[in-house]
Amino acid sequence: AHSQHDQMLFEERYLRYICPLGKGNFGSVELCRYDPLGDNTGELVAVKKLQSNKQSNLEDFQKEVNTLRVLHCDYIVKYKGVCYSMGRLNMSLVMEYLPYGSLIGYLENNRHNINTRRMLLFASQICKGMEYLQSLRYVHRDLAARNILVASETLVKIADFGLTKVIPHNKEYYRVTHPGESPIFWYAPESITESRFSHKSDVWSFGVVLHEIFTYCDTSCNPKRLYMQEIGHNVLGTSISMHLASLLKANWRLPAPLNCPPKVYSLMRQCWAYDFDERPYFSTLGNQIETIIQDERE
Ligand SMILES: CCc1cc(O)ccc1-c1ccc2c(C(=O)Nc3ccc(C)nc3)n[nH]c2c1
């Protein structure tokens, strides 16, 4: 059991704003120091302010907190608590601060001293984090390098559970009614065409994350750009997602990244099996990655 202090309540008056951490994918996230002693010895935390306190946002926010509160895994960004301000009208989510930021920036800025083994280490950690999420019947639905944070030179963690859903016990998948702004270039075919999300659609997205890692998140060959080159930039008529779905149905896949070991590209292709039943589980993916790491060591 976890002691009560785990669900810490952060008092707004001790939460010192330092700087913005990025508008990006997480909503507006700020770096703060929680400094009750007022001597700058308090811990650094990442704080996401709840957008306008529209009732719907409040419910979504509460859902995100409830999702996060139960997650305890070395490869998932730790939930620290909430901060209420203006009475209980406004809420902020307080998470552990990861000092190296998103995996995208880290790979782009450090590509010259990141070798295949470190890339595979990151991949195996994401695999373990996803295996843990699945054990709780969570489907992440937005697994992408932008949602992976770097804790240290040898540790990455899965972040941003704003889209995570729990699969009902009597079903194998989650159907989304309001796809909203969808990251379709990370989506499995069944997610594009039927809004069907499952552990196996997360596996598809993991394959795209592998591709991002082995291209050092180079914007010149990111998934969206490669797919759009193939689809053609001046597509009219049917929506881009329909073009993408037919491209995948025709068995076109993202090409092997430069210098990507064949065994790693074969892992990606397994994740991109059109039929979700043929895609591997995160457990088998993790074992295959460990084996490749061993081979790289020899
Ligand atoms: C609170 C929002 C949230 C919500 C959720 O559900 C899961 C994770 C997070 C989250 C999002 C971002 C961060 C960050 C960071 O952005 N760190 C950094 C460090 C250095 C640089 C340059 N940029 C950036 N650290 N911990 C973070 C937790």
CSV table of C-alpha atoms and ligand atoms in Angstrom, one decimal:
chain,number,residue,atom,x,y,z
A,1,ALA,CA,0.0,0.0,0.0
A,2,HIS,CA,1.2,3.5,-0.6
A,3,SER,CA,1.2,6.0,2.3
A,4,GLN,CA,-1.2,9.0,2.0
A,5,HIS,CA,1.7,11.4,1.3
A,6,ASP,CA,2.0,9.7,-2.1
A,7,GLN,CA,-1.1,11.6,-3.2
A,8,MET,CA,0.6,14.8,-2.2
A,9,LEU,CA,-1.4,18.0,-2.1
A,10,PHE,CA,0.8,20.8,-3.3
A,11,GLU,CA,0.0,24.2,-1.8
A,12,GLU,CA,0.0,26.9,-4.4
A,13,ARG,CA,1.8,29.4,-2.2
A,14,TYR,CA,4.9,27.1,-2.1
A,15,LEU,CA,4.9,26.3,-5.8
A,16,ARG,CA,7.5,28.7,-7.3
A,17,TYR,CA,7.2,29.2,-11.1
A,18,ILE,CA,10.6,28.9,-12.9
A,19,CYS,CA,10.0,28.7,-16.6
A,20,PRO,CA,7.8,27.1,-19.3
A,21,LEU,CA,8.7,23.5,-20.3
A,22,GLY,CA,6.9,23.5,-23.7
A,23,LYS,CA,3.6,24.2,-25.1
A,24,GLY,CA,3.7,21.1,-27.1
A,25,ASN,CA,1.9,17.9,-26.6
A,26,PHE,CA,1.1,18.1,-22.9
A,27,GLY,CA,-0.8,21.3,-22.8
A,28,SER,CA,1.1,24.1,-21.1
A,29,VAL,CA,3.7,22.5,-18.8
A,30,GLU,CA,5.8,24.6,-16.4
A,31,LEU,CA,8.9,23.9,-14.5
A,32,CYS,CA,8.3,24.9,-10.8
A,33,ARG,CA,10.2,24.4,-7.5
A,34,TYR,CA,8.0,23.2,-4.6
A,35,ASP,CA,9.8,25.1,-1.9
A,36,PRO,CA,7.8,25.1,1.4
A,37,LEU,CA,11.0,26.1,3.4
A,38,GLY,CA,11.5,29.0,1.0
A,39,ASP,CA,15.3,28.3,0.8
A,40,ASN,CA,15.5,26.9,-2.7
A,41,THR,CA,16.1,23.4,-1.4
A,42,GLY,CA,12.7,22.2,-2.6
A,43,GLU,CA,12.3,19.8,-5.4
A,44,LEU,CA,11.8,20.7,-9.1
A,45,VAL,CA,8.5,19.5,-10.5
A,46,ALA,CA,6.7,19.6,-13.8
A,47,VAL,CA,3.3,21.3,-13.5
A,48,LYS,CA,0.4,21.2,-16.0
A,49,LYS,CA,-2.2,23.8,-15.5
A,50,LEU,CA,-5.7,22.6,-16.3
A,51,GLN,CA,-6.8,24.6,-19.3
A,52,SER,CA,-9.9,26.8,-18.9
A,53,ASN,CA,-12.0,25.3,-16.1
A,54,LYS,CA,-14.7,24.2,-18.6
A,55,GLN,CA,-16.6,21.4,-16.9
A,56,SER,CA,-15.6,18.9,-19.7
A,57,ASN,CA,-11.9,19.8,-19.2
A,58,LEU,CA,-12.3,19.3,-15.5
A,59,GLU,CA,-13.6,15.8,-16.1
A,60,ASP,CA,-10.9,14.9,-18.6
A,61,PHE,CA,-8.3,16.3,-16.1
A,62,GLN,CA,-9.7,14.2,-13.3
A,63,LYS,CA,-9.6,11.2,-15.6
A,64,GLU,CA,-6.0,11.9,-16.4
A,65,VAL,CA,-5.2,12.2,-12.6
A,66,ASN,CA,-7.1,9.0,-11.8
A,67,THR,CA,-5.1,7.2,-14.6
A,68,LEU,CA,-1.8,8.5,-13.4
A,69,ARG,CA,-2.4,7.9,-9.7
A,70,VAL,CA,-2.3,4.1,-10.0
A,71,LEU,CA,0.8,3.9,-12.3
A,72,HIS,CA,4.0,2.9,-10.4
A,73,CYS,CA,6.7,1.9,-12.9
A,74,ASP,CA,10.3,2.9,-13.4
A,75,TYR,CA,9.6,3.5,-17.1
A,76,ILE,CA,6.5,5.7,-16.6
A,77,VAL,CA,6.8,9.4,-15.5
A,78,LYS,CA,5.8,9.6,-11.9
A,79,TYR,CA,2.7,11.3,-10.7
A,80,LYS,CA,3.3,13.5,-7.7
A,81,GLY,CA,0.0,15.1,-6.9
A,82,VAL,CA,-2.3,18.0,-7.6
A,83,CYS,CA,-2.4,21.6,-6.6
A,84,TYR,CA,-5.7,23.4,-6.1
A,85,SER,CA,-5.8,27.1,-6.6
A,86,MET,CA,-8.5,29.7,-6.4
A,87,GLY,CA,-10.4,27.6,-3.9
A,88,ARG,CA,-10.9,24.3,-5.8
A,89,LEU,CA,-11.8,26.0,-9.0
A,90,ASN,CA,-8.5,25.5,-10.7
A,91,MET,CA,-6.4,22.4,-10.6
A,92,SER,CA,-2.8,21.7,-11.7
A,93,LEU,CA,-1.2,18.3,-12.2
A,94,VAL,CA,2.2,17.9,-10.6
A,95,MET,CA,4.6,15.3,-12.1
A,96,GLU,CA,8.2,14.4,-11.6
A,97,TYR,CA,10.6,16.6,-13.6
A,98,LEU,CA,12.7,14.9,-16.1
A,99,PRO,CA,15.7,17.1,-16.8
A,100,TYR,CA,16.6,16.0,-20.3
A,101,GLY,CA,13.2,16.7,-21.9
A,102,SER,CA,11.6,14.9,-24.7
A,103,LEU,CA,13.3,12.1,-26.6
A,104,ILE,CA,12.9,14.0,-29.8
A,105,GLY,CA,15.1,16.9,-28.7
A,106,TYR,CA,17.5,14.6,-26.9
A,107,LEU,CA,18.2,12.4,-30.0
A,108,GLU,CA,18.4,15.4,-32.3
A,109,ASN,CA,21.0,17.1,-30.1
A,110,ASN,CA,23.0,14.0,-29.1
A,111,ARG,CA,22.9,11.9,-32.3
A,112,HIS,CA,26.8,11.7,-32.5
A,113,ASN,CA,27.2,10.0,-29.2
A,114,ILE,CA,24.2,7.7,-29.1
A,115,ASN,CA,25.0,4.3,-30.5
A,116,THR,CA,22.7,1.4,-31.5
A,117,ARG,CA,23.0,-0.2,-28.0
A,118,ARG,CA,21.7,2.9,-26.2
A,119,MET,CA,18.9,3.3,-28.8
A,120,LEU,CA,18.0,-0.4,-28.1
A,121,LEU,CA,18.2,0.3,-24.3
A,122,PHE,CA,15.7,3.1,-24.7
A,123,ALA,CA,13.4,0.9,-26.9
A,124,SER,CA,13.5,-1.9,-24.3
A,125,GLN,CA,12.6,0.5,-21.5
A,126,ILE,CA,9.6,1.8,-23.5
A,127,CYS,CA,8.6,-1.8,-24.1
A,128,LYS,CA,8.7,-2.6,-20.4
A,129,GLY,CA,6.7,0.6,-19.6
A,130,MET,CA,4.1,-0.5,-22.2
A,131,GLU,CA,4.0,-4.1,-20.8
A,132,TYR,CA,3.2,-2.6,-17.4
A,133,LEU,CA,0.5,-0.3,-18.8
A,134,GLN,CA,-1.1,-3.3,-20.6
A,135,SER,CA,-1.0,-5.4,-17.4
A,136,LEU,CA,-3.4,-2.7,-16.1
A,137,ARG,CA,-5.5,-3.0,-19.3
A,138,TYR,CA,-4.5,0.6,-20.3
A,139,VAL,CA,-4.2,1.5,-24.0
A,140,HIS,CA,-2.0,4.6,-24.4
A,141,ARG,CA,-3.2,5.6,-27.9
A,142,ASP,CA,-0.6,8.3,-28.3
A,143,LEU,CA,2.8,6.4,-28.1
A,144,ALA,CA,5.2,8.6,-30.0
A,145,ALA,CA,8.8,9.9,-29.4
A,146,ARG,CA,7.3,13.3,-28.5
A,147,ASN,CA,5.6,11.6,-25.5
A,148,ILE,CA,8.8,9.9,-24.3
A,149,LEU,CA,10.8,11.8,-21.7
A,150,VAL,CA,14.5,11.4,-20.9
A,151,ALA,CA,15.4,11.0,-17.2
A,152,SER,CA,19.1,10.4,-17.7
A,153,GLU,CA,21.5,9.3,-20.4
A,154,THR,CA,20.4,5.7,-19.7
A,155,LEU,CA,16.8,6.1,-18.8
A,156,VAL,CA,13.6,7.1,-20.6
A,157,LYS,CA,10.0,7.2,-19.4
A,158,ILE,CA,6.6,7.1,-21.1
A,159,ALA,CA,4.6,10.3,-20.5
A,160,ASP,CA,1.4,12.1,-21.3
A,161,PHE,CA,-1.6,10.0,-20.6
A,162,GLY,CA,-4.1,12.5,-21.7
A,163,LEU,CA,-5.5,10.1,-24.3
A,164,THR,CA,-5.1,6.8,-22.3
A,165,LYS,CA,-8.2,4.7,-22.1
A,166,VAL,CA,-8.9,1.6,-20.0
A,167,ILE,CA,-10.2,-1.4,-22.1
A,168,PRO,CA,-13.5,-2.7,-20.6
A,169,HIS,CA,-13.1,-6.2,-19.1
A,170,ASN,CA,-15.4,-7.9,-21.6
A,171,LYS,CA,-13.7,-6.4,-24.6
A,172,GLU,CA,-10.3,-6.6,-26.4
A,173,TYR,CA,-10.3,-3.0,-27.7
A,174,TYR,CA,-11.5,0.5,-27.1
A,175,ARG,CA,-13.6,2.4,-29.7
A,176,VAL,CA,-13.2,6.2,-29.6
A,177,THR,CA,-16.3,8.2,-30.5
A,178,HIS,CA,-14.6,11.5,-30.9
A,179,PRO,CA,-11.2,11.0,-32.6
A,180,GLY,CA,-10.5,14.8,-32.3
A,181,GLU,CA,-6.9,15.8,-33.4
A,182,SER,CA,-5.5,12.4,-34.2
A,183,PRO,CA,-1.8,11.5,-34.6
A,184,ILE,CA,-2.8,9.4,-37.6
A,185,PHE,CA,0.8,8.7,-38.8
A,186,TRP,CA,1.4,6.8,-35.6
A,187,TYR,CA,-1.9,4.9,-35.9
A,188,ALA,CA,-2.6,1.3,-36.8
A,189,PRO,CA,-4.9,0.8,-39.9
A,190,GLU,CA,-7.8,-0.3,-37.7
A,191,SER,CA,-7.4,2.9,-35.6
A,192,ILE,CA,-7.5,5.0,-38.7
A,193,THR,CA,-10.5,3.4,-40.3
A,194,GLU,CA,-12.5,2.2,-37.3
A,195,SER,CA,-11.2,4.2,-34.4
A,196,ARG,CA,-10.4,0.9,-32.9
A,197,PHE,CA,-7.6,1.0,-30.2
A,198,SER,CA,-6.1,-2.0,-28.5
A,199,HIS,CA,-2.8,-3.3,-27.0
A,200,LYS,CA,-1.9,-4.3,-30.6
A,201,SER,CA,-2.6,-0.8,-32.0
A,202,ASP,CA,-0.1,0.5,-29.3
A,203,VAL,CA,2.3,-2.1,-30.7
A,204,TRP,CA,2.0,-0.6,-34.1
A,205,SER,CA,2.8,2.8,-32.7
A,206,PHE,CA,5.8,1.4,-30.9
A,207,GLY,CA,7.1,0.3,-34.3
A,208,VAL,CA,6.8,3.9,-35.4
A,209,VAL,CA,8.6,5.0,-32.2
A,210,LEU,CA,11.4,2.5,-33.1
A,211,HIS,CA,11.6,4.2,-36.5
A,212,GLU,CA,11.8,7.6,-34.9
A,213,ILE,CA,14.6,6.5,-32.6
A,214,PHE,CA,16.7,4.9,-35.4
A,215,THR,CA,16.3,8.1,-37.5
A,216,TYR,CA,17.4,10.2,-34.4
A,217,CYS,CA,14.0,11.9,-34.8
A,218,ASP,CA,15.4,13.7,-37.8
A,219,THR,CA,12.6,15.9,-39.1
A,220,SER,CA,13.7,15.3,-42.7
A,221,CYS,CA,12.6,11.7,-42.4
A,222,ASN,CA,9.9,11.8,-39.7
A,223,PRO,CA,6.9,9.5,-40.2
A,224,LYS,CA,4.5,12.3,-41.3
A,225,ARG,CA,6.9,13.6,-43.9
A,226,LEU,CA,7.7,10.1,-45.3
A,227,TYR,CA,4.1,9.2,-45.5
A,228,MET,CA,3.1,12.5,-47.1
A,229,GLN,CA,5.9,12.1,-49.7
A,230,GLU,CA,4.3,8.8,-50.7
A,231,ILE,CA,0.7,10.1,-50.6
A,232,GLY,CA,1.6,13.2,-52.5
A,233,HIS,CA,1.3,16.7,-50.9
A,234,ASN,CA,-1.4,17.9,-53.2
A,235,VAL,CA,-4.0,15.3,-52.2
A,236,LEU,CA,-7.5,16.4,-52.9
A,237,GLY,CA,-10.9,14.8,-52.4
A,238,THR,CA,-10.7,11.9,-49.9
A,239,SER,CA,-9.0,12.8,-46.7
A,240,ILE,CA,-5.4,12.1,-46.0
A,241,SER,CA,-6.3,9.4,-43.5
A,242,MET,CA,-8.1,7.5,-46.3
A,243,HIS,CA,-5.0,7.8,-48.5
A,244,LEU,CA,-2.9,6.6,-45.6
A,245,ALA,CA,-5.2,3.6,-44.9
A,246,SER,CA,-5.0,2.5,-48.5
A,247,LEU,CA,-1.3,2.9,-48.6
A,248,LEU,CA,-1.0,0.6,-45.6
A,249,LYS,CA,-3.5,-1.8,-47.1
A,250,ALA,CA,-1.3,-1.9,-50.2
A,251,ASN,CA,1.5,-3.0,-47.8
A,252,TRP,CA,3.6,0.2,-48.2
A,253,ARG,CA,5.6,0.8,-45.0
A,254,LEU,CA,8.1,3.3,-43.7
A,255,PRO,CA,11.5,2.5,-45.2
A,256,ALA,CA,14.4,1.2,-43.1
A,257,PRO,CA,16.3,4.2,-41.5
A,258,LEU,CA,19.9,4.8,-42.6
A,259,ASN,CA,22.3,2.4,-41.0
A,260,CYS,CA,19.4,0.6,-39.2
A,261,PRO,CA,20.4,-3.0,-38.3
A,262,PRO,CA,18.3,-5.4,-40.3
A,263,LYS,CA,17.1,-7.2,-37.1
A,264,VAL,CA,15.8,-3.9,-35.8
A,265,TYR,CA,13.9,-3.1,-39.1
A,266,SER,CA,12.5,-6.5,-39.0
A,267,LEU,CA,11.1,-5.7,-35.5
A,268,MET,CA,9.4,-2.6,-36.9
A,269,ARG,CA,7.9,-4.7,-39.7
A,270,GLN,CA,6.5,-7.2,-37.2
A,271,CYS,CA,4.8,-4.3,-35.4
A,272,TRP,CA,3.4,-3.1,-38.7
A,273,ALA,CA,1.6,-6.4,-39.6
A,274,TYR,CA,-1.7,-5.3,-41.1
A,275,ASP,CA,-3.6,-7.9,-39.2
A,276,PHE,CA,-3.4,-6.9,-35.5
A,277,ASP,CA,-3.4,-10.6,-34.5
A,278,GLU,CA,-0.1,-11.1,-36.2
A,279,ARG,CA,1.6,-8.3,-34.3
A,280,PRO,CA,3.9,-9.3,-31.4
A,281,TYR,CA,3.2,-8.6,-27.8
A,282,PHE,CA,5.3,-6.1,-26.0
A,283,SER,CA,6.8,-9.0,-23.9
A,284,THR,CA,8.1,-10.8,-27.0
A,285,LEU,CA,9.3,-7.5,-28.5
A,286,GLY,CA,11.2,-6.8,-25.3
A,287,ASN,CA,12.9,-10.3,-25.4
A,288,GLN,CA,13.8,-9.8,-29.1
A,289,ILE,CA,15.3,-6.4,-28.3
A,290,GLU,CA,17.3,-7.8,-25.4
A,291,THR,CA,18.7,-10.5,-27.7
A,292,ILE,CA,19.7,-7.9,-30.3
A,293,ILE,CA,21.4,-5.9,-27.5
A,294,GLN,CA,23.4,-9.1,-26.6
A,295,ASP,CA,24.4,-9.7,-30.2
A,296,GLU,CA,25.5,-6.0,-30.5
A,297,ARG,CA,27.7,-6.5,-27.4
A,298,GLU,CA,29.6,-9.4,-28.9
B,1,LIG,C1,2.9,17.6,-16.3
B,1,LIG,C2,2.5,17.2,-17.7
B,1,LIG,C3,2.6,15.8,-17.8
B,1,LIG,C4,1.4,15.0,-17.8
B,1,LIG,C5,1.4,13.6,-17.9
B,1,LIG,O1,0.2,13.0,-17.9
B,1,LIG,C6,2.6,13.0,-18.0
B,1,LIG,C7,3.8,13.7,-18.0
B,1,LIG,C8,3.8,15.1,-18.0
B,1,LIG,C9,5.1,15.7,-18.1
B,1,LIG,C10,5.4,16.6,-19.2
B,1,LIG,C11,6.6,17.2,-19.4
B,1,LIG,C12,7.6,16.9,-18.4
B,1,LIG,C13,9.0,17.3,-18.3
B,1,LIG,C14,9.8,18.2,-19.2
B,1,LIG,O2,9.2,18.7,-20.1
B,1,LIG,N1,11.1,18.3,-18.9
B,1,LIG,C15,12.0,19.0,-19.7
B,1,LIG,C16,13.3,19.1,-19.3
B,1,LIG,C17,14.2,19.9,-20.1
B,1,LIG,C18,13.8,20.5,-21.3
B,1,LIG,C19,14.7,21.2,-22.1
B,1,LIG,N2,12.5,20.4,-21.6
B,1,LIG,C20,11.6,19.7,-20.9
B,1,LIG,N3,9.5,16.8,-17.1
B,1,LIG,N4,8.5,16.1,-16.6
B,1,LIG,C21,7.4,16.1,-17.3
B,1,LIG,C22,6.1,15.5,-17.1
